[in-house]
Coordinates of C-alpha atoms in Angstrom, one line a residue:
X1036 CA -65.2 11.3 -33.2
X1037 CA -62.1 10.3 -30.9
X1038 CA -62.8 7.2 -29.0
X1039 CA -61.5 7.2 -25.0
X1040 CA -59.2 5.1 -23.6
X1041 CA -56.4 3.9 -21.3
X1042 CA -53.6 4.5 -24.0
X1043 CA -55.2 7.5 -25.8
X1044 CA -55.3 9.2 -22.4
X1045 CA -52.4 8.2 -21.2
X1046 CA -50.5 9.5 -24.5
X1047 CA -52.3 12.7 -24.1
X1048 CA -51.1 12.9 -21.0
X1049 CA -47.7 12.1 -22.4
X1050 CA -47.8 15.0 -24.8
X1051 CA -49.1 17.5 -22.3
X1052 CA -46.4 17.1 -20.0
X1053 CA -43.4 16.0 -22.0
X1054 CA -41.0 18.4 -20.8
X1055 CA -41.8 17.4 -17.1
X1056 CA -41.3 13.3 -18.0
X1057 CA -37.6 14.7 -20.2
X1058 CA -36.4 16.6 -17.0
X1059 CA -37.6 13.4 -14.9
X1060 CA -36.0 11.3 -17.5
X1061 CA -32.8 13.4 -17.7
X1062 CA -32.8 13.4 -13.7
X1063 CA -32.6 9.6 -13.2
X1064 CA -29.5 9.3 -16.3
X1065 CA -28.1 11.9 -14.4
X1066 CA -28.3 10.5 -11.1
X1067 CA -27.2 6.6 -12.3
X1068 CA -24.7 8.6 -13.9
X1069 CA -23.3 10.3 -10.6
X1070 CA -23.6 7.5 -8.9
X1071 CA -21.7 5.4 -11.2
X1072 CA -18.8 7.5 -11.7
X1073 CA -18.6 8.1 -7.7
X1074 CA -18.2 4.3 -7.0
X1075 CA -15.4 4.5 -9.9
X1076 CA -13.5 7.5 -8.0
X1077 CA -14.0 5.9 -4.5
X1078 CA -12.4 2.5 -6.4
X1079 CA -9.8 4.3 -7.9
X1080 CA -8.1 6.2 -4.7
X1081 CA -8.7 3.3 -2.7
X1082 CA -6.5 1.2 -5.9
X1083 CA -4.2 4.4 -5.8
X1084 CA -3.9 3.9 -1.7
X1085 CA -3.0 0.1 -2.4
X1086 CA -0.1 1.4 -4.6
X1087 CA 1.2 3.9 -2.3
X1088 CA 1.2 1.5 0.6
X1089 CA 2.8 -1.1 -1.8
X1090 CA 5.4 1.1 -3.1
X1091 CA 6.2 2.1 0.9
X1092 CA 6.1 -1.0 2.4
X1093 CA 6.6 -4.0 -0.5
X1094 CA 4.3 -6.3 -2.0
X1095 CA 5.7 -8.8 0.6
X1096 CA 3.3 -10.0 3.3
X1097 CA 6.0 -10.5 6.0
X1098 CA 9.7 -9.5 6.6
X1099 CA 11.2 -12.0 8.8
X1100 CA 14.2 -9.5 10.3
X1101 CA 17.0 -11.8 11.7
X1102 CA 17.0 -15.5 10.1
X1103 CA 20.4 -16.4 11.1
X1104 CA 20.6 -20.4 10.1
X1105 CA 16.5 -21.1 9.8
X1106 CA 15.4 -23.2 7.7
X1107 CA 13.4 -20.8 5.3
X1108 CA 12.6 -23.8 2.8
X1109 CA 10.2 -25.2 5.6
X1110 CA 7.9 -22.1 4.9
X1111 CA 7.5 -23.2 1.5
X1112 CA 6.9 -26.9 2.0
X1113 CA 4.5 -26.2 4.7
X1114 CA 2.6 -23.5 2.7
X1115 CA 3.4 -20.6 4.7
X1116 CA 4.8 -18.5 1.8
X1117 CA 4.5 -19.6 -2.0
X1118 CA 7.7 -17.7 -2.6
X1119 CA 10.2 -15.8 -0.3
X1120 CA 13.9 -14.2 -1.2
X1121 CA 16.2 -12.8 0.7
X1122 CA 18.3 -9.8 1.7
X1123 CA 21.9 -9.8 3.0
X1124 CA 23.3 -7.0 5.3
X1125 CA 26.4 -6.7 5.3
X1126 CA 27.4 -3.4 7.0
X1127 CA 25.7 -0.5 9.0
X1128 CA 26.7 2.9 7.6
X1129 CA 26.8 5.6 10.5
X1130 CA 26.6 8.6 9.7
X1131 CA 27.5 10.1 12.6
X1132 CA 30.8 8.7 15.2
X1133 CA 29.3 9.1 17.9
X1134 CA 26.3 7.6 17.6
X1135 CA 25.0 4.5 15.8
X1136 CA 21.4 6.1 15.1
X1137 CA 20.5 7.9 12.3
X1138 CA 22.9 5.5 9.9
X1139 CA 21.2 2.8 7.9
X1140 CA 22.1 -0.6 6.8
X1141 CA 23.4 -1.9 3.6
X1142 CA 22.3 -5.3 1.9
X1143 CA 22.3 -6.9 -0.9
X1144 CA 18.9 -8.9 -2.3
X1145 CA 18.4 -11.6 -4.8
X1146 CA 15.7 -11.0 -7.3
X1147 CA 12.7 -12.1 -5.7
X1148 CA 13.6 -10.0 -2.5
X1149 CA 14.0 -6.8 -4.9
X1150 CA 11.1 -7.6 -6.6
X1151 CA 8.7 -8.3 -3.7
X1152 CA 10.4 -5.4 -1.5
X1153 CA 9.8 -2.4 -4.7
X1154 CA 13.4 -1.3 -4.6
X1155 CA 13.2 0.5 -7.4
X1156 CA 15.2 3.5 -8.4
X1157 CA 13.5 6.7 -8.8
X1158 CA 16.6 8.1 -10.0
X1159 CA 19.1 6.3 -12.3
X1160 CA 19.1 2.6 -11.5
X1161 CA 20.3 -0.2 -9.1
X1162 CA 23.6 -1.8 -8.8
X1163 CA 24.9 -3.8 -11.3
X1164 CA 28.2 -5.4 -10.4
X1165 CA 30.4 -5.1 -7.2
X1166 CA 31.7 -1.4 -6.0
X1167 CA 27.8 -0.1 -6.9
X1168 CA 25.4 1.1 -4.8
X1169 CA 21.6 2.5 -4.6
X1170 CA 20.5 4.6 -1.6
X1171 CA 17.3 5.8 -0.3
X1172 CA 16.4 9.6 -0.8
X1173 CA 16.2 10.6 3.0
X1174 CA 19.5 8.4 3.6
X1175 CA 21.7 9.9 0.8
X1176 CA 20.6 13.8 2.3
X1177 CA 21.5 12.4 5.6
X1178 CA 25.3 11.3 4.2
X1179 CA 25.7 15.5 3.2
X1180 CA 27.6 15.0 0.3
X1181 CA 25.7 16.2 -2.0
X1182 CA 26.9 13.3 -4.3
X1183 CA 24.6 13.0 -7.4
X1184 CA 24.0 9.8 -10.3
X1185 CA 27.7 8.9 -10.8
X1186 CA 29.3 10.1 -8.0
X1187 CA 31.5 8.5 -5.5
X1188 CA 29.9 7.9 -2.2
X1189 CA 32.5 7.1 0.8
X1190 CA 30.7 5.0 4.0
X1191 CA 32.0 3.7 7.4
X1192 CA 30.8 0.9 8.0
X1193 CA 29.7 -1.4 11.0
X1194 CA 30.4 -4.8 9.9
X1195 CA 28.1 -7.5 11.7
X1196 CA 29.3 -10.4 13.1
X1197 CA 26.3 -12.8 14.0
X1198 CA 25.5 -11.2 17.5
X1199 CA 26.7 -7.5 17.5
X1200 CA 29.0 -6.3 15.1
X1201 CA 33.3 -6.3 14.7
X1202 CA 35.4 -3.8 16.6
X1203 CA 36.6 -2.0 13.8
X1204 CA 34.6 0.0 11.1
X1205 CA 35.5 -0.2 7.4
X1206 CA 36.0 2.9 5.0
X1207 CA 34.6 1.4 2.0
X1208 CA 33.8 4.0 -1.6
X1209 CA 31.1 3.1 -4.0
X1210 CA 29.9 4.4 -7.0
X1211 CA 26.2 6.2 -6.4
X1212 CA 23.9 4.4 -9.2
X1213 CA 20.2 4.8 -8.0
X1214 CA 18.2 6.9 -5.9
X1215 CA 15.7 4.8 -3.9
X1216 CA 12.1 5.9 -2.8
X1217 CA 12.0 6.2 0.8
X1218 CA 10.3 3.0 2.2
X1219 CA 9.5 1.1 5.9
X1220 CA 10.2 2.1 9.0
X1221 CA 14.0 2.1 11.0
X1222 CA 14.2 0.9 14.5
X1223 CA 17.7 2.4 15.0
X1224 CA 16.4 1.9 18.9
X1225 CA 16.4 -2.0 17.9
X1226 CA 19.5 -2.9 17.4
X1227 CA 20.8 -1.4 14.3
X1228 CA 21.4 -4.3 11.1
X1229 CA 19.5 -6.6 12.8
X1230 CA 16.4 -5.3 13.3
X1231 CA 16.2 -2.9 10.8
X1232 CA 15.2 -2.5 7.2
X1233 CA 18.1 -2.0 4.4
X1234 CA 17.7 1.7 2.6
X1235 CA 21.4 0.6 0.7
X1236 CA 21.2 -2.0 -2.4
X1237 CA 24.7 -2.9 -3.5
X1238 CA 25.5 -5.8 -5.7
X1239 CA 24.9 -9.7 -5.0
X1240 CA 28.9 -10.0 -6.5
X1241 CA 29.6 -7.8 -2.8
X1242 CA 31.5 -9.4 0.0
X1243 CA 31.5 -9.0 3.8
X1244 CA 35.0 -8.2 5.6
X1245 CA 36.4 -11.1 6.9
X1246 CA 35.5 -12.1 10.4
X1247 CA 32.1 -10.9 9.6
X1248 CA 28.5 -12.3 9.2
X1249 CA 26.0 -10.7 7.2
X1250 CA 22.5 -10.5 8.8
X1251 CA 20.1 -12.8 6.6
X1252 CA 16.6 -10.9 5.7
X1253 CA 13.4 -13.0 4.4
X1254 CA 10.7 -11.7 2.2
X1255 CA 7.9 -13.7 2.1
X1256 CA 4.6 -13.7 -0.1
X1257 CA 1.5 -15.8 1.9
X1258 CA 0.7 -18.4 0.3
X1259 CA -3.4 -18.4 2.0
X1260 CA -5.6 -16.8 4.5
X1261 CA -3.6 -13.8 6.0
X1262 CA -4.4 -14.9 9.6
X1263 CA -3.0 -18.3 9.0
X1264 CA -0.3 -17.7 7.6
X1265 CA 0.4 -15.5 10.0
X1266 CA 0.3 -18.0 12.7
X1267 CA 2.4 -20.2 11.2
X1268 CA 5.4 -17.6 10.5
X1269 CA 5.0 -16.7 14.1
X1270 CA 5.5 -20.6 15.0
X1271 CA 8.0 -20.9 13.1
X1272 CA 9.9 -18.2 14.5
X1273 CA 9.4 -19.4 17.8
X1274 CA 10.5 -22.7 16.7
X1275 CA 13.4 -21.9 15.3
X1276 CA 14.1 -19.2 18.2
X1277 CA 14.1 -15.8 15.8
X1278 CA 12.6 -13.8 19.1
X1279 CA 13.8 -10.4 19.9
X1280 CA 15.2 -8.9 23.2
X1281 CA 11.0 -9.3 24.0
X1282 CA 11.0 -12.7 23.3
X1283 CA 8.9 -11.5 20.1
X1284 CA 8.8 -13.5 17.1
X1285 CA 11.4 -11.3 15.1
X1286 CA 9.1 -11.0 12.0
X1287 CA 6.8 -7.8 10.9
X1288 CA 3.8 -8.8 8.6
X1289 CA 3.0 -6.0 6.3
X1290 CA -0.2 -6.8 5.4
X1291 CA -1.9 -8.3 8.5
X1292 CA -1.7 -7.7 12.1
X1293 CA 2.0 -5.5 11.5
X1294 CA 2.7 -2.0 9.5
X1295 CA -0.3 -1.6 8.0
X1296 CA -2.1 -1.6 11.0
X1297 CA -0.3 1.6 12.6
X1298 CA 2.2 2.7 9.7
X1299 CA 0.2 4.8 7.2
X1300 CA 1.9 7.6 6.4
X1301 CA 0.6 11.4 6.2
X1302 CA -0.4 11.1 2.6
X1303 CA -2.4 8.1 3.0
X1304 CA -4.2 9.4 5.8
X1305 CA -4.7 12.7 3.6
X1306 CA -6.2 10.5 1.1
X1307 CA -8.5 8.2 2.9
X1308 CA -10.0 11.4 4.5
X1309 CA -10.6 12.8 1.2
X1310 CA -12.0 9.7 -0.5
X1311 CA -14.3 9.7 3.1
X1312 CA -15.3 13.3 2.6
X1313 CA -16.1 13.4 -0.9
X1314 CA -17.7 9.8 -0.8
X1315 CA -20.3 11.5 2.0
X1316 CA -20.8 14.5 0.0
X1317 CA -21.8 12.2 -3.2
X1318 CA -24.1 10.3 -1.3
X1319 CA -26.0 13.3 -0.2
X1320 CA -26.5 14.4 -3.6
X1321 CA -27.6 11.3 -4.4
X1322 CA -29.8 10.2 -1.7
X1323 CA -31.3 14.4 -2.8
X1324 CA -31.5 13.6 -6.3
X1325 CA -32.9 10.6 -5.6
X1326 CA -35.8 12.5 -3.2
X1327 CA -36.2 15.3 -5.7
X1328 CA -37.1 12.5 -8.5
X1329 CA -39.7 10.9 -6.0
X1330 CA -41.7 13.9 -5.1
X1331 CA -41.7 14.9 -8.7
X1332 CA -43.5 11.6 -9.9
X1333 CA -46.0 11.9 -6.3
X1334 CA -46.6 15.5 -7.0
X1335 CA -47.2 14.2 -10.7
X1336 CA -49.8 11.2 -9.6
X1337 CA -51.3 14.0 -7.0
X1338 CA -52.7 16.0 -9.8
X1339 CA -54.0 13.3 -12.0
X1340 CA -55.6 11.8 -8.9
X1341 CA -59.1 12.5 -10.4
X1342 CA -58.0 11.5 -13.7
X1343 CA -57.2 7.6 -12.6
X1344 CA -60.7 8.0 -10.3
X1345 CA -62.8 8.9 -13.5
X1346 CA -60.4 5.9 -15.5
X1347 CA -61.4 3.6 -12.7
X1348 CA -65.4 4.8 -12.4
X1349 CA -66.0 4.2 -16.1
X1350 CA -63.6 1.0 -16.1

């Protein structure tokens, strides 16, 4: 004679309805599971987002634009930046006669500069030696030459001088060695060379024309809290009186309180409002998963209701 109990009922019960406890089973893997993979998609795109706004805008945290005769070592003493380089431009190519927008200007960068501002070459590679040169994508179509990897690139150029730039242009031909991804924003409004970003790499071994200045560019990596740093770069601008026409510190901070705040381009916007929409959509089929498993289970307890009374009754 089978003897009662807690277990041998509650096995029974087991065995009656073990294909309700699989799909119940099956239901919670499944929804840990679609969980799970949507917090790794939603980490993903935004780590793919990162990338894209690091390959647009550097890994640099600020860009000081004009840095004539500051003292940049101070930012590293102080611990503003725990490393900086810089860019020299040198000339202002114009790409059309009669008017200085549209052109772009042309620097050379030491290797911390290049490395912290992503000029990398999309096509072929950057400038090795003197009489080479690397140009952004939407530059190089704006030249209309046509000129390819190889090819001989001719550029009149504006030659700075410290405040404006010399009266004559220079005719200078390079040898095209790198495409460059399109990156930052130009203020050809802001005084051309001087307060806009370089989309022309040409060798450290370049020189400016006699009588000229180049304009001195500083990359800078923070070396703590964003907002700090951030104060201080702006101190030291004022400090050292790098102000625009504003009276501006003449610095851009790409990662707080500057571009990223207002700059994100098209396909960044594209993707954060599919990572938004999909991320809401995975939610809701979690949050119905989630509901279908709990009225299962009360449904379940619902019929066995007088079950657990009689278990209870008899003790």
């Amino acid at each position: 004679m089978m003897r009662f109990s807690i277990n041998s009922i509650a096995l029974g019960n087991l065995r009656r309805r073990k294909r309700s406890y699989i799909m119940l089973a099956v239901a919670v893997v499944l929804t840990i599971y679609f969980a799970a993979a949507t917090l790794l998609f939603a980490s993903t795109i935004f780590t793919s987002i990162d990338e894209l706004h690091y390959n647009r805008y550097g890994s640099q945290d600020a860009i000081i634009l004009n840095c004539k005769d500051a003292p940049l070592d101070e930012l590293i003493a102080k611990g503003t930046f725990k490393e900086y380089g810089t860019a020299s431009v040198i000339g202002y190519a114009i790409t059309d006669e009669r008017s200085m927008s549209g052109g772009f200007s042309v620097a050379s960068f030491d290797d911390t500069a290049l490395r912290l501002a992503r000029k990398n070459a999309i096509e072929g590679r950057l400038p090795q030696k003197a009489g080479e040169i690397a140009i952004e994508k939407s530059m190089l179509a704006r030249l209309r030459t046509g000129a390819g990897i190889g090819d001989e690139v001719s550029l009149t150029l504006k030659i700075p001088d410290g405040t404006g730039f010399l009266e004559n242009t220079l005719t200078k031909a390079y040898t095209l060695t790198g495409i460059l991804a399109d990156q930052l924003i130009y203020e050809w409004d802001m005084n051309p060379a001087y307060r806009d970003y370089p989309a022309a790499v040409i060798s450290g071994e370049e020189e400016i024309e006699a009588g000229g200045k180049a304009v001195i560019q500083c990359y800078g990596s923070y070396a703590g809290d964003a907002k700090e740093c951030y104060e201080k770069v702006t101190g030291f601008c004022v400090q050292n009186g790098l102000q625009d026409a504003y009276g501006n510190p003449d610095f851009n901070s790409t990662h707080y309180g500057g571009l990223i705040g207002y700059a994100t381009g098209d396909d960044d916007q594209s993707i954060i409002l599919s990572t938004g929409f999909l991320s809401i959509i995975a939610l809701i089929l979690v949050f119905a998963a989630c509901l279908g498993i709990v009225n299962a289970f009360t449904a379940n307890l619902e019929e066995r209701r007088r079950q657990i009374g009689l278990l209870r009754a008899v003790g």
